[in-house]
Tab-separated table of C-alpha atoms in Angstrom:
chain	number	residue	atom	x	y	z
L	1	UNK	CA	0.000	0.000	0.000
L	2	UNK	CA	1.368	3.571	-1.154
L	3	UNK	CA	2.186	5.154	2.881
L	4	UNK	CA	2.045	9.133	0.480
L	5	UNK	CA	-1.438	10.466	0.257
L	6	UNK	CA	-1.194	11.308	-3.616
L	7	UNK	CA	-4.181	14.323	-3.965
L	8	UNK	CA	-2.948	16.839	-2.317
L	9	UNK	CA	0.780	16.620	-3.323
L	10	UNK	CA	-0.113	16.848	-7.252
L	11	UNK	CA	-2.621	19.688	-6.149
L	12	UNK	CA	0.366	22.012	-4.701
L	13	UNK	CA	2.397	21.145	-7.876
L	14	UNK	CA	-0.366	21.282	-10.353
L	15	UNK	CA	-0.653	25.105	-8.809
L	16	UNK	CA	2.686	26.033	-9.426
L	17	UNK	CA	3.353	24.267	-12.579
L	18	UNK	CA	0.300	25.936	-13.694
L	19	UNK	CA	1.984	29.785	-12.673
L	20	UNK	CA	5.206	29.204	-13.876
L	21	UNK	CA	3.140	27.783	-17.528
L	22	UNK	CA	1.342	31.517	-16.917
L	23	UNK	CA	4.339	33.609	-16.606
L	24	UNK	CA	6.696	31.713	-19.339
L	25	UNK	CA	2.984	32.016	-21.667
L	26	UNK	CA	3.077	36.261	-20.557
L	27	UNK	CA	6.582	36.572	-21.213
L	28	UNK	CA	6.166	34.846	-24.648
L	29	UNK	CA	3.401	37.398	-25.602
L	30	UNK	CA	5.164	40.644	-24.293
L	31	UNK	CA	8.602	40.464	-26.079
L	32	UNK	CA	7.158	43.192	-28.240
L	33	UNK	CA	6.952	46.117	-25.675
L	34	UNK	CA	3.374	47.300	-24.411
L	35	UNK	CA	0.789	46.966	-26.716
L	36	UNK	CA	0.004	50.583	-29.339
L	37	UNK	CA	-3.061	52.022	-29.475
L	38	UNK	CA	-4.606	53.829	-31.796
L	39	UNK	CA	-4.802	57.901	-31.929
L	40	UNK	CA	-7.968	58.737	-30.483
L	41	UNK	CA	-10.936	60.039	-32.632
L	42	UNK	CA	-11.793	63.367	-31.714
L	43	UNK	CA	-14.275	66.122	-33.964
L	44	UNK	CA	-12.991	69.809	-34.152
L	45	UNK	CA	-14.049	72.600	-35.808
L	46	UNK	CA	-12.459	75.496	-37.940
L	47	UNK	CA	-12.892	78.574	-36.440
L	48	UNK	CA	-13.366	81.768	-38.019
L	49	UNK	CA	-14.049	85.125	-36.983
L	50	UNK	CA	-16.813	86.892	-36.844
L	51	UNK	CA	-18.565	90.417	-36.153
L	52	UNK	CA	-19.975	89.310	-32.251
L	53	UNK	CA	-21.864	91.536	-29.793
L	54	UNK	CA	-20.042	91.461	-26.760
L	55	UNK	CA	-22.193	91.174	-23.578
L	56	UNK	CA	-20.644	92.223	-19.718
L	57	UNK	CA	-22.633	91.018	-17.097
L	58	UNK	CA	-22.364	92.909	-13.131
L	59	UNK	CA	-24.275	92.997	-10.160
L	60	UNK	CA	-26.998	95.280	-9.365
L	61	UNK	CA	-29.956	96.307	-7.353
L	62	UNK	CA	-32.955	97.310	-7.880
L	63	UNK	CA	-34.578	100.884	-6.323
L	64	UNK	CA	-37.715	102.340	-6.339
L	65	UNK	CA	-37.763	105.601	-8.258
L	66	UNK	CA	-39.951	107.257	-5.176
L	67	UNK	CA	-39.671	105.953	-2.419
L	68	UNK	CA	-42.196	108.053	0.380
L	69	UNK	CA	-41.837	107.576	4.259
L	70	UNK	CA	-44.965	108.247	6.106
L	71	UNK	CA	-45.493	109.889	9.070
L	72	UNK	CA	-47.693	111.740	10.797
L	73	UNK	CA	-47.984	115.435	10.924
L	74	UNK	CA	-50.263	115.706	14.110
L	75	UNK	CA	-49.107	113.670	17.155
L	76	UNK	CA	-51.887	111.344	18.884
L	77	UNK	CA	-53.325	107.872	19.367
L	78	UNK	CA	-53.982	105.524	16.157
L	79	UNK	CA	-57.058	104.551	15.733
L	80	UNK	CA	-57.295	102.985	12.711
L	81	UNK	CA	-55.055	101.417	9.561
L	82	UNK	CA	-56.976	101.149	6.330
L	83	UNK	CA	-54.491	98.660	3.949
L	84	UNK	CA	-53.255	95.035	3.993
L	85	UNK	CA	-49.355	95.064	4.541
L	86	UNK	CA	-47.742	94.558	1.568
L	87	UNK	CA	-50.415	95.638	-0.808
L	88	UNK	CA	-51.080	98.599	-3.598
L	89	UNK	CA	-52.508	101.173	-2.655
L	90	UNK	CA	-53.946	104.206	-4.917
L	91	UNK	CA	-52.801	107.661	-4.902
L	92	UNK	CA	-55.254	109.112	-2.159
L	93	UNK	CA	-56.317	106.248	-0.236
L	94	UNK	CA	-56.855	106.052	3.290
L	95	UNK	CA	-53.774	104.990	5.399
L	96	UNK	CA	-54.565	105.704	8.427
L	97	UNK	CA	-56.821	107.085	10.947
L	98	UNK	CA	-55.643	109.394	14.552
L	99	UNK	CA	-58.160	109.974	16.860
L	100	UNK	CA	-59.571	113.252	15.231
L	101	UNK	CA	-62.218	114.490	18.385
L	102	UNK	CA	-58.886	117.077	20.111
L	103	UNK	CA	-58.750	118.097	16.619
L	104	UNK	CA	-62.482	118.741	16.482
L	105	UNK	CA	-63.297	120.285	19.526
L	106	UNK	CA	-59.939	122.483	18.676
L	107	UNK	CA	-61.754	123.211	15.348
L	108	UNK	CA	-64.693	124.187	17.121
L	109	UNK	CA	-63.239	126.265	19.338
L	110	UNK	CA	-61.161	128.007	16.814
L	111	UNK	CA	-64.586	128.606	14.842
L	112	UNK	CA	-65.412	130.705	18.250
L	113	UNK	CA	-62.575	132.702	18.678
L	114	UNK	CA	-63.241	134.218	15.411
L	115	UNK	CA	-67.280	134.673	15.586
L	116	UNK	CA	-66.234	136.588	18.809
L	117	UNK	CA	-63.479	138.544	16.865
L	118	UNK	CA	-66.082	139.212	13.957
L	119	UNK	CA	-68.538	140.558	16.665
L	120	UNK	CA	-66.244	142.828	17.781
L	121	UNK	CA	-64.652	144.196	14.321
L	122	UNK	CA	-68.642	144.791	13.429
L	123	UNK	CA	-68.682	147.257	16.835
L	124	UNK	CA	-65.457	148.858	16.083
L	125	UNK	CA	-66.783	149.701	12.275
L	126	UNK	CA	-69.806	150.926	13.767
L	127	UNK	CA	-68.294	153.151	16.176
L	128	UNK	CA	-65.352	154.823	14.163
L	129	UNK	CA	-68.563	155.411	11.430
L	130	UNK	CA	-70.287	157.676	14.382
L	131	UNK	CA	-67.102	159.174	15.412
L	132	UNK	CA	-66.283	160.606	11.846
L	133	UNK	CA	-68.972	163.732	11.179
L	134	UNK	CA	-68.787	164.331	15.027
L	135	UNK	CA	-65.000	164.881	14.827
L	136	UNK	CA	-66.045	167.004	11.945
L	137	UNK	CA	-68.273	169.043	13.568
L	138	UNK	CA	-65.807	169.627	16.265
L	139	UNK	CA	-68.106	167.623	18.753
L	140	UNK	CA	-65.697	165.454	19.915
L	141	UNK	CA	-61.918	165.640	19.823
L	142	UNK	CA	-59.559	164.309	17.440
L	143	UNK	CA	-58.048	162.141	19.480
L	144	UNK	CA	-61.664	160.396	19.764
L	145	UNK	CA	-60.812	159.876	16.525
L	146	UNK	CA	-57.583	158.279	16.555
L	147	UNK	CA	-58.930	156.026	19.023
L	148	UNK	CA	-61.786	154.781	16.853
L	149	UNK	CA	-59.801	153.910	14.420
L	150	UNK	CA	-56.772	152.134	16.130
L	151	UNK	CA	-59.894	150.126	17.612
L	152	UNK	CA	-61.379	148.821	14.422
L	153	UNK	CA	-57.695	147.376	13.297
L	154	UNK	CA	-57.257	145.644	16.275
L	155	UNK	CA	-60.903	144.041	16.041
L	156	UNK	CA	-60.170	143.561	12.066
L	157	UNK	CA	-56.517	142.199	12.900
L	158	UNK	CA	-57.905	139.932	16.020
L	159	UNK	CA	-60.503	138.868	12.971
L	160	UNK	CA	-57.970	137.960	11.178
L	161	UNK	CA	-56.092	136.165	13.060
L	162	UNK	CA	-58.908	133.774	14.188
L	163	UNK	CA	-59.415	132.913	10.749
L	164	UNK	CA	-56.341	131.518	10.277
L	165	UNK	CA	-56.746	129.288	13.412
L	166	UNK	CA	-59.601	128.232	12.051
L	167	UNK	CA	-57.975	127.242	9.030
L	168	UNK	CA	-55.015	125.504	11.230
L	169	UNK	CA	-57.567	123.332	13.227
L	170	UNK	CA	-59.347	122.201	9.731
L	171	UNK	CA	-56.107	121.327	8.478
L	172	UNK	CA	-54.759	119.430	11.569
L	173	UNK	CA	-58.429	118.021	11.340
L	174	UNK	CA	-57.472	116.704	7.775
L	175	UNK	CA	-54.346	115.497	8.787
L	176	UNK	CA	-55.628	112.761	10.942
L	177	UNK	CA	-56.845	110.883	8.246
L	178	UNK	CA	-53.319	109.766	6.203
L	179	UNK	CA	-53.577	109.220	2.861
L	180	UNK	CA	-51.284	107.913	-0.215
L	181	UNK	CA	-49.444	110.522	-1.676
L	182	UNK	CA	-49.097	108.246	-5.008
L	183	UNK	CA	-49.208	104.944	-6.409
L	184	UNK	CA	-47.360	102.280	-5.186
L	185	UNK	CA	-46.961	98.815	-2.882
L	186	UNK	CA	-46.753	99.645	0.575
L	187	UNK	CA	-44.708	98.080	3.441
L	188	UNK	CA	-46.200	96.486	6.633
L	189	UNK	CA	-47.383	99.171	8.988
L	190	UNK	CA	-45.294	100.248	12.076
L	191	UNK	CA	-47.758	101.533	14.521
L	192	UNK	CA	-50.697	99.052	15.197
L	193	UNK	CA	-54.069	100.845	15.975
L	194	UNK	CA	-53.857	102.196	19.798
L	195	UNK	CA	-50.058	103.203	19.441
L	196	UNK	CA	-49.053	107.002	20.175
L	197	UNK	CA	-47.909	108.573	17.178
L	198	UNK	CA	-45.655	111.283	17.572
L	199	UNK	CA	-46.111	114.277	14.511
L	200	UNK	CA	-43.093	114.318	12.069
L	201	UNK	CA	-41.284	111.774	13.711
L	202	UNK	CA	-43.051	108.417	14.333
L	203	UNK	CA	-42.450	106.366	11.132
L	204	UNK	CA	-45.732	104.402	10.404
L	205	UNK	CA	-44.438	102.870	6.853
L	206	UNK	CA	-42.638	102.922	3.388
L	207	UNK	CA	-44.395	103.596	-0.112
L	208	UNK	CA	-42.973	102.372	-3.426
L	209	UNK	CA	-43.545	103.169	-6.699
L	210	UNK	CA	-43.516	100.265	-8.976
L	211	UNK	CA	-43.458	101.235	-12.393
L	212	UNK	CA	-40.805	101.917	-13.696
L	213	UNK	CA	-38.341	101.007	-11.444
L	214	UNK	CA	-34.427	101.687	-11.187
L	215	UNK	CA	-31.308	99.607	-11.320
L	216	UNK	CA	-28.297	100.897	-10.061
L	217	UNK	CA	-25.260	98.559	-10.659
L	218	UNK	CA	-21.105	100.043	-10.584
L	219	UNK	CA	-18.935	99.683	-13.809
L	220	UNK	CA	-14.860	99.497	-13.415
L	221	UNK	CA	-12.746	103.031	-14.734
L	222	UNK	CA	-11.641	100.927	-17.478
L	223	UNK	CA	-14.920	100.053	-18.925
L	224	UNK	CA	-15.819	103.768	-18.302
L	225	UNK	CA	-12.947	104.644	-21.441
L	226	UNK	CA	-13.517	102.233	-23.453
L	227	UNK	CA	-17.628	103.579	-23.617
L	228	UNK	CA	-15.928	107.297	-24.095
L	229	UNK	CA	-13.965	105.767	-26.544
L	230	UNK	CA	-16.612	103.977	-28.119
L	231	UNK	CA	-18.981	106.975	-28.025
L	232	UNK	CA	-16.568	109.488	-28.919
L	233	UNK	CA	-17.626	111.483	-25.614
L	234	UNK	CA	-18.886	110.902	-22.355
L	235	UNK	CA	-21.425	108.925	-21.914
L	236	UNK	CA	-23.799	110.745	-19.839
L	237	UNK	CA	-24.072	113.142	-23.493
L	238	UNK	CA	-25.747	110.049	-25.642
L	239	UNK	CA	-27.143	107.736	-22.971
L	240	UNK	CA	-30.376	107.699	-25.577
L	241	UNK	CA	-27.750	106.207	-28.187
L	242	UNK	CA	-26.446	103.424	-25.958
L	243	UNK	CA	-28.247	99.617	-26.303
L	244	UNK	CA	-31.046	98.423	-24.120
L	245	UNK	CA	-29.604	96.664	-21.310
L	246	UNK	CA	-31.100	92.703	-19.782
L	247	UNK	CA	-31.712	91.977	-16.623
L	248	UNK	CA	-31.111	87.935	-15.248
L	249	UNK	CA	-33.006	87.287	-12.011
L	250	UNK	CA	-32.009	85.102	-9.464
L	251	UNK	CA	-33.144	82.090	-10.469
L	252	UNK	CA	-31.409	82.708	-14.271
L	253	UNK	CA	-34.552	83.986	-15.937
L	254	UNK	CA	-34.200	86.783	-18.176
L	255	UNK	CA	-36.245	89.784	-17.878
L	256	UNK	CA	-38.814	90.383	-20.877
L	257	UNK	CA	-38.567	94.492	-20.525
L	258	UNK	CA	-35.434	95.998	-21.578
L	259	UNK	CA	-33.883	99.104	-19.806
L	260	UNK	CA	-32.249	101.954	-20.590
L	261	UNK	CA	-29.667	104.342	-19.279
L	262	UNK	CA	-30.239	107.550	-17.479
L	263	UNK	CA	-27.768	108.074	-15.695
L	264	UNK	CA	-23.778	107.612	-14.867
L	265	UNK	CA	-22.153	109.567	-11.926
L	266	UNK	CA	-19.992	112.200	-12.873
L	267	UNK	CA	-17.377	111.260	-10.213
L	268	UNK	CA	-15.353	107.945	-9.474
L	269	UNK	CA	-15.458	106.551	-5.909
L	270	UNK	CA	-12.063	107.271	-4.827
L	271	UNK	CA	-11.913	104.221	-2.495
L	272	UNK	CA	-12.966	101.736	-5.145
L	273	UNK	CA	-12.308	103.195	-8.104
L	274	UNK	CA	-15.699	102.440	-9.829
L	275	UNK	CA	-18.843	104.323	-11.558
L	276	UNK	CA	-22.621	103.887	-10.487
L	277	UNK	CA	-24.267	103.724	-13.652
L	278	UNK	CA	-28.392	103.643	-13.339
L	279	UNK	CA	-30.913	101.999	-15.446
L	280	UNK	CA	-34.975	102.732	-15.695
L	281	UNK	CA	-36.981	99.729	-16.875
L	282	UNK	CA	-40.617	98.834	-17.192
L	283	UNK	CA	-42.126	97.037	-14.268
L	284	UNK	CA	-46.393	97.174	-15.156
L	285	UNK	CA	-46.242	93.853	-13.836
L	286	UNK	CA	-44.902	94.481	-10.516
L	287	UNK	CA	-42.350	91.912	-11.038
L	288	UNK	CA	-39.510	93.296	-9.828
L	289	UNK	CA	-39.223	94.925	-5.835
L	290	UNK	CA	-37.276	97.612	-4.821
L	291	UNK	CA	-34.230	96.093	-3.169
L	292	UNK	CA	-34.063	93.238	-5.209
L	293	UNK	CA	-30.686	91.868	-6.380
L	294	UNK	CA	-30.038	91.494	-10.379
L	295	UNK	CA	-27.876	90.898	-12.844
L	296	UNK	CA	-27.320	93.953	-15.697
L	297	UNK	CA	-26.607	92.316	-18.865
L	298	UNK	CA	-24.959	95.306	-20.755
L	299	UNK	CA	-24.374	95.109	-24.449
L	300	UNK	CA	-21.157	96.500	-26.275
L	301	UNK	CA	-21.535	99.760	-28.520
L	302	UNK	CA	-20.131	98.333	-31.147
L	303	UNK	CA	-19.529	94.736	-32.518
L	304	UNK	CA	-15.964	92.917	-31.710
L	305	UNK	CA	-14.635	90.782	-34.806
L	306	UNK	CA	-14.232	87.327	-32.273
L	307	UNK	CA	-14.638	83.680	-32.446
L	308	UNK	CA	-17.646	81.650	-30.877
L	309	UNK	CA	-16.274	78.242	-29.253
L	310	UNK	CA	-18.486	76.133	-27.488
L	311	UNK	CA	-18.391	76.247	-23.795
L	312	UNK	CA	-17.674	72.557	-23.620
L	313	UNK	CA	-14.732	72.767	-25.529
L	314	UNK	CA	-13.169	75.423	-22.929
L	315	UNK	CA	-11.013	74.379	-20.040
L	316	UNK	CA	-11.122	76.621	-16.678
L	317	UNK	CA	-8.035	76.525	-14.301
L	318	UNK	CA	-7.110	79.267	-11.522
L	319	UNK	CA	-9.149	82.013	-13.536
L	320	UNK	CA	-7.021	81.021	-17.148
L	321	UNK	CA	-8.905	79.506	-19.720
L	322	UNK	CA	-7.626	77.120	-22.841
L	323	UNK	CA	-8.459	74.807	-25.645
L	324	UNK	CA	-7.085	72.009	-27.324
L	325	UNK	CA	-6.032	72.606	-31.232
L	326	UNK	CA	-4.864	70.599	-33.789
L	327	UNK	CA	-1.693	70.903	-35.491
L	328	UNK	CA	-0.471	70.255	-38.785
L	329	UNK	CA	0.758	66.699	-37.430
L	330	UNK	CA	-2.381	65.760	-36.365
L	331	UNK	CA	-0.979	66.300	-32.490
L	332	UNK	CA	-3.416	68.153	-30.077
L	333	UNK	CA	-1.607	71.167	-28.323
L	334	UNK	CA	-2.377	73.462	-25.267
L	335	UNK	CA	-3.510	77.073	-26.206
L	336	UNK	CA	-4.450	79.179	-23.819
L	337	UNK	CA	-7.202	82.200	-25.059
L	338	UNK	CA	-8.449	85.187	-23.929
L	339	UNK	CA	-12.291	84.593	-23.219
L	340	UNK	CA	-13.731	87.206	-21.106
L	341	UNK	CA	-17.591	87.180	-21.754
L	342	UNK	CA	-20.019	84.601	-23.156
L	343	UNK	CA	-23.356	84.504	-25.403
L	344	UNK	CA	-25.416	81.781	-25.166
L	345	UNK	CA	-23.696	78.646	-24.830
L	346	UNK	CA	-20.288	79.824	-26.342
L	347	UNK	CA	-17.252	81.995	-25.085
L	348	UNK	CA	-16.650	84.901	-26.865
L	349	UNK	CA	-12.849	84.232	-27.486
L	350	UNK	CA	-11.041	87.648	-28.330
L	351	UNK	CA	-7.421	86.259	-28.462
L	352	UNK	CA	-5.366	83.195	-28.676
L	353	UNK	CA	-6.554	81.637	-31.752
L	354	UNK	CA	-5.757	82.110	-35.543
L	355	UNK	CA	-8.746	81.481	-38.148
L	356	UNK	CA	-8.638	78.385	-39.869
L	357	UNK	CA	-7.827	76.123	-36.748
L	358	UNK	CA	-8.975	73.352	-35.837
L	359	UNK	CA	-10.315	73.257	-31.698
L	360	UNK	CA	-11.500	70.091	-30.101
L	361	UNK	CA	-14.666	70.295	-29.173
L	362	UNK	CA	-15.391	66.767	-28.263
L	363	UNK	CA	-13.279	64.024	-26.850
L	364	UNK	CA	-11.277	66.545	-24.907
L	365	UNK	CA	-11.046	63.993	-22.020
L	366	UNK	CA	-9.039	61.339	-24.429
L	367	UNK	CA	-6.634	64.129	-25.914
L	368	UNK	CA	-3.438	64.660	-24.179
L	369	UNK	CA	-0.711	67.822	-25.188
L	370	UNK	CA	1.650	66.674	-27.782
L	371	UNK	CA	-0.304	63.432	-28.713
L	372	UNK	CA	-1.306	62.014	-31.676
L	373	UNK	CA	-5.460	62.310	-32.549
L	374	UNK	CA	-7.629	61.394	-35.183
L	375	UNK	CA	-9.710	64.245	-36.324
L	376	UNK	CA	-12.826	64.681	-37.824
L	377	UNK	CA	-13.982	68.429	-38.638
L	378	UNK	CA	-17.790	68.883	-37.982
L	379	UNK	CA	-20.030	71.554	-38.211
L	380	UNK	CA	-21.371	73.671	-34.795
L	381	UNK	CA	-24.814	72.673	-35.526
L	382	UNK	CA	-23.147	68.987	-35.302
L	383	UNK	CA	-21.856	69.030	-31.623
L	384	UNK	CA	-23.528	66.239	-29.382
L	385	UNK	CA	-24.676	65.034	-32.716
L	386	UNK	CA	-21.871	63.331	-34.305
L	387	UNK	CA	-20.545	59.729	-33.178
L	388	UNK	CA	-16.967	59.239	-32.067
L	389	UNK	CA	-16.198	56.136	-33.790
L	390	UNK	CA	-13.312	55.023	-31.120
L	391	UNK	CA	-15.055	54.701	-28.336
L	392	UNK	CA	-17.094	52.259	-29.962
L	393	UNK	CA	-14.364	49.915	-31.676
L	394	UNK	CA	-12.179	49.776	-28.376
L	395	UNK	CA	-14.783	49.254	-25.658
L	396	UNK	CA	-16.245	46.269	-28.338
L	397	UNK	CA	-13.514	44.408	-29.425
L	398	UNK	CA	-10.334	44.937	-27.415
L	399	UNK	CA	-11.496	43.434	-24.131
L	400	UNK	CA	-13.403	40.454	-25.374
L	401	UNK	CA	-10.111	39.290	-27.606
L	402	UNK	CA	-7.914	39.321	-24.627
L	403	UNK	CA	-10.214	38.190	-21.988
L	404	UNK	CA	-11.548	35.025	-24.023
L	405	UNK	CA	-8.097	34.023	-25.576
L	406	UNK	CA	-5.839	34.583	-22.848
L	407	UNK	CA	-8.324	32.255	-20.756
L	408	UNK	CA	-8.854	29.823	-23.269
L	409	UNK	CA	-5.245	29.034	-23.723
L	410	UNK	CA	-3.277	29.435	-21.413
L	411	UNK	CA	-4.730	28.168	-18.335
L	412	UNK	CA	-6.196	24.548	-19.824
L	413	UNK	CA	-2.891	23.542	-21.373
L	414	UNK	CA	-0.990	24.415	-17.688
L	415	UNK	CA	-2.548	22.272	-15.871
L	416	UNK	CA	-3.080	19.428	-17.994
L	417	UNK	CA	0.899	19.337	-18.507
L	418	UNK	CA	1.463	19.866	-14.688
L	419	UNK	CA	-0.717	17.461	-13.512
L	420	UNK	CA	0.316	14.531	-15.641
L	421	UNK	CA	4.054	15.298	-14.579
L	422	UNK	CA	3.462	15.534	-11.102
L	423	UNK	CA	1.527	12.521	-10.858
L	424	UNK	CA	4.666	10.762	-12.228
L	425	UNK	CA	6.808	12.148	-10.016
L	426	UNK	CA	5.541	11.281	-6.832
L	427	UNK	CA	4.717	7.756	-7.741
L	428	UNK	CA	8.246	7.599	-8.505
L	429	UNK	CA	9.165	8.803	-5.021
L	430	UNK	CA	6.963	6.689	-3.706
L	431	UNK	CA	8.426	3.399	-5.505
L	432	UNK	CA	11.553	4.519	-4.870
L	433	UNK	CA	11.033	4.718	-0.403
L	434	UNK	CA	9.075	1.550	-0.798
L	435	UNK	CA	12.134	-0.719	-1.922
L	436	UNK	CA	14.184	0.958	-0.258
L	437	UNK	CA	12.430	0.057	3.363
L	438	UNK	CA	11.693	-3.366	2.010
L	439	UNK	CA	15.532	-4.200	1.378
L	440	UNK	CA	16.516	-3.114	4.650
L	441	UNK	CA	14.082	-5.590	6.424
């Protein structure tokens, strides 16, 4: 009987003839060097240059063009607020109510005062009339006279005088009830009914006007010559002449009104060396609220001779911006461009580029500097259109030709060879001990 279990012995060699068969089979099939692949397949497109409006975007704010604070101009306790917070309101609608009955009794004692004053500027009249032809008839003395008729301008300046109180208590009368010196949304109220309002100085809320409304936004000194330049003279001379600006709210709509210019500062902050420039635009809609934070799309005055490349085909890196062109070798190469505004999807690119070249525009992320590609030149109607025939062929066929033939090969014929060996070593071991111990009994 064989005293060497036979199994697991051929399983250990089977392994490792089986690895070295592996590594001699690998070494056979890499005596060329790595494997070459093929240039990648990229499209491009020629670019030429054309006349381009240039478009600047910056940050502004919107600001109502009146914008009314309303307080009180007679002091006492609020009885009454007439409008929902937040709402329109009509030119001379009711705000708000004070307690009018001081101002009434005040009124009616004003009205008083002067039917007294009256009475007495009657008797005065009367009584310089008597005095006259007396005085003239030497029945009473001139200085009766004089008397008389210093009398009847006190009574008719006292008269006076409590006419125009009367007028002051109708008016502060009138001025209890607060009313909306124009159209406009108003803010939330201040003062809830029962509060003391103070005259002239107790805030009770804000009016608006709506329509139109203003944009203010600050341009940089530089872009302030090249409009002189552009204009021929300062702007604030031909700010009917200059292009409607866009607005682009916060969530990336655009605006439907355009704006215009009215007005650029005649001075530049000192501190940050920029202009406030001011737009007017149409707001019937009530869209847009004073306060509200926009972005001024502003046109150039004239048209820049530029390229359009697609934003896609653009690379961004700490603020610089590049493409990748082909040469004459059919080798991409690094250019780096001077792209400082965008329309639409594309960048605006002012400098870097020749006409005629060709830019990648897609299969940037195969292309490498210096490295061979395989262009094909489309159209820009064409981008995200147009199939990149690589990708296709080397995903297909590449993997499944290696994966199935290395398999197939290499491992079947390993072991088979290793395990037939093995076997025939050990059972000539095991031969071998077993005469051995049999010829020293």
């Amino acid at each position: 009987m064989n005293a060497y279990p036979k199994t697991p012995v051929r399983r250990e060699i089977a392994a490792l003839l089986s690895l070295a068969a592996l590594i001699a089979l690998a070494g056979c099939n890499g005596k060329g060097g790595p494997p070459q692949f093929p240039p990648p397949d990229v499209n491009v497109i020629k670019v030429v240059t054309e006349p381009v409006t240039v478009f600047e975007e910056y940050v502004g704010q919107t600001e109502a063009v009146d914008t009314v604070e309303i307080r009180a101009r007679v002091s006492g306790l609020l009885e009454k607020q007439s409008f929902e917070d937040g709402g329109r309101v009509a030119a001379g609608s009711v705000l708000f109510i004070i307690d009018p009955q001081p101002y009434k009794a005040a009124l009616d004692q004003a009205k008083a005062a002067l039917a007294l004053a009256q009475a007495q500027h009657a008797n005065s009249k009367q009584l310089l009339e008597r005095v006259r032809p007396l005085v003239k008839e030497r029945a009473l003395s001139q200085q009766d006279l004089d008397s008389a008729v210093a009398k009847e301008a006190i009574d008719a300046a006292t008269e006076e005088a409590a006419r125009a109180q009367v007028l002051t208590a109708e008016l502060n009368l009138d001025y209890t009830t607060i009313r909306a010196p124009r159209d406009g949304v108003i803010s939330k109220a201040l003062i809830k009914a029962g509060g003391l309002v103070n005259a002239s100085t107790t805030l009770l809320t804000t009016l608006y006007s709506v329509n139109p409304i203003y944009v203010y936004f600050t341009v940089s000194e530089l872009k302030l010559l090249e409009l002189q330049r552009d204009l021929n003279r300062n702007p604030n001379d031909t700010k009917g002449k200059l292009p409607a600006f866009k607005l682009r709210l916060a969530d990336g709509s655009e605006y439907k009104l355009p704006g215009r210019i009215n007005f650029v500062d005649t001075a530049v902050d000192a501190k940050t060396g920029t202009l406030q420039v001011r737009v007017q635009v149409p707001n019937p809609d009530s869209l847009l609220r004073a306060g509200q934070l926009v972005r001024v799309i502003m046109p150039s005055v004239t048209q820049k001779e530029a390229f359009r490349i697609p934003q896609q085909a653009v690379q961004e890196m700490q603020g610089k911006r590049s493409v990748l062109v082909v040469d004459g070798e059919n080798k991409a190469q690094y250019r780096e461009i001077v792209a400082n505004s965008r329309s639409g999807n594309d960048w605006i690119v002012e400098g870097g580029l020749q006409p005629g070249e060709m830019v990648i525009v897609e299969g940037t992320g195969k292309s490498r500097p210096g490295a061979p590609v395989k262009p094909t030149v489309i159209e820009a109607s064409q981008i995200g259109k147009a199939d990149m025939k690589g990708d296709a062929k080397g995903d297909g066929k590449g993997d499944a030709k290696g994966d199935n033939k290395g398999e197939s090969k290499a491992a079947p014929k390993g072991e088979a060879k290793g395990d037939a060996k093995a076997e025939a070593k050990v059972e000539a071991k095991a031969e071998a001990k077993t005469d051995a111990g049999k010829a020293a009994k």
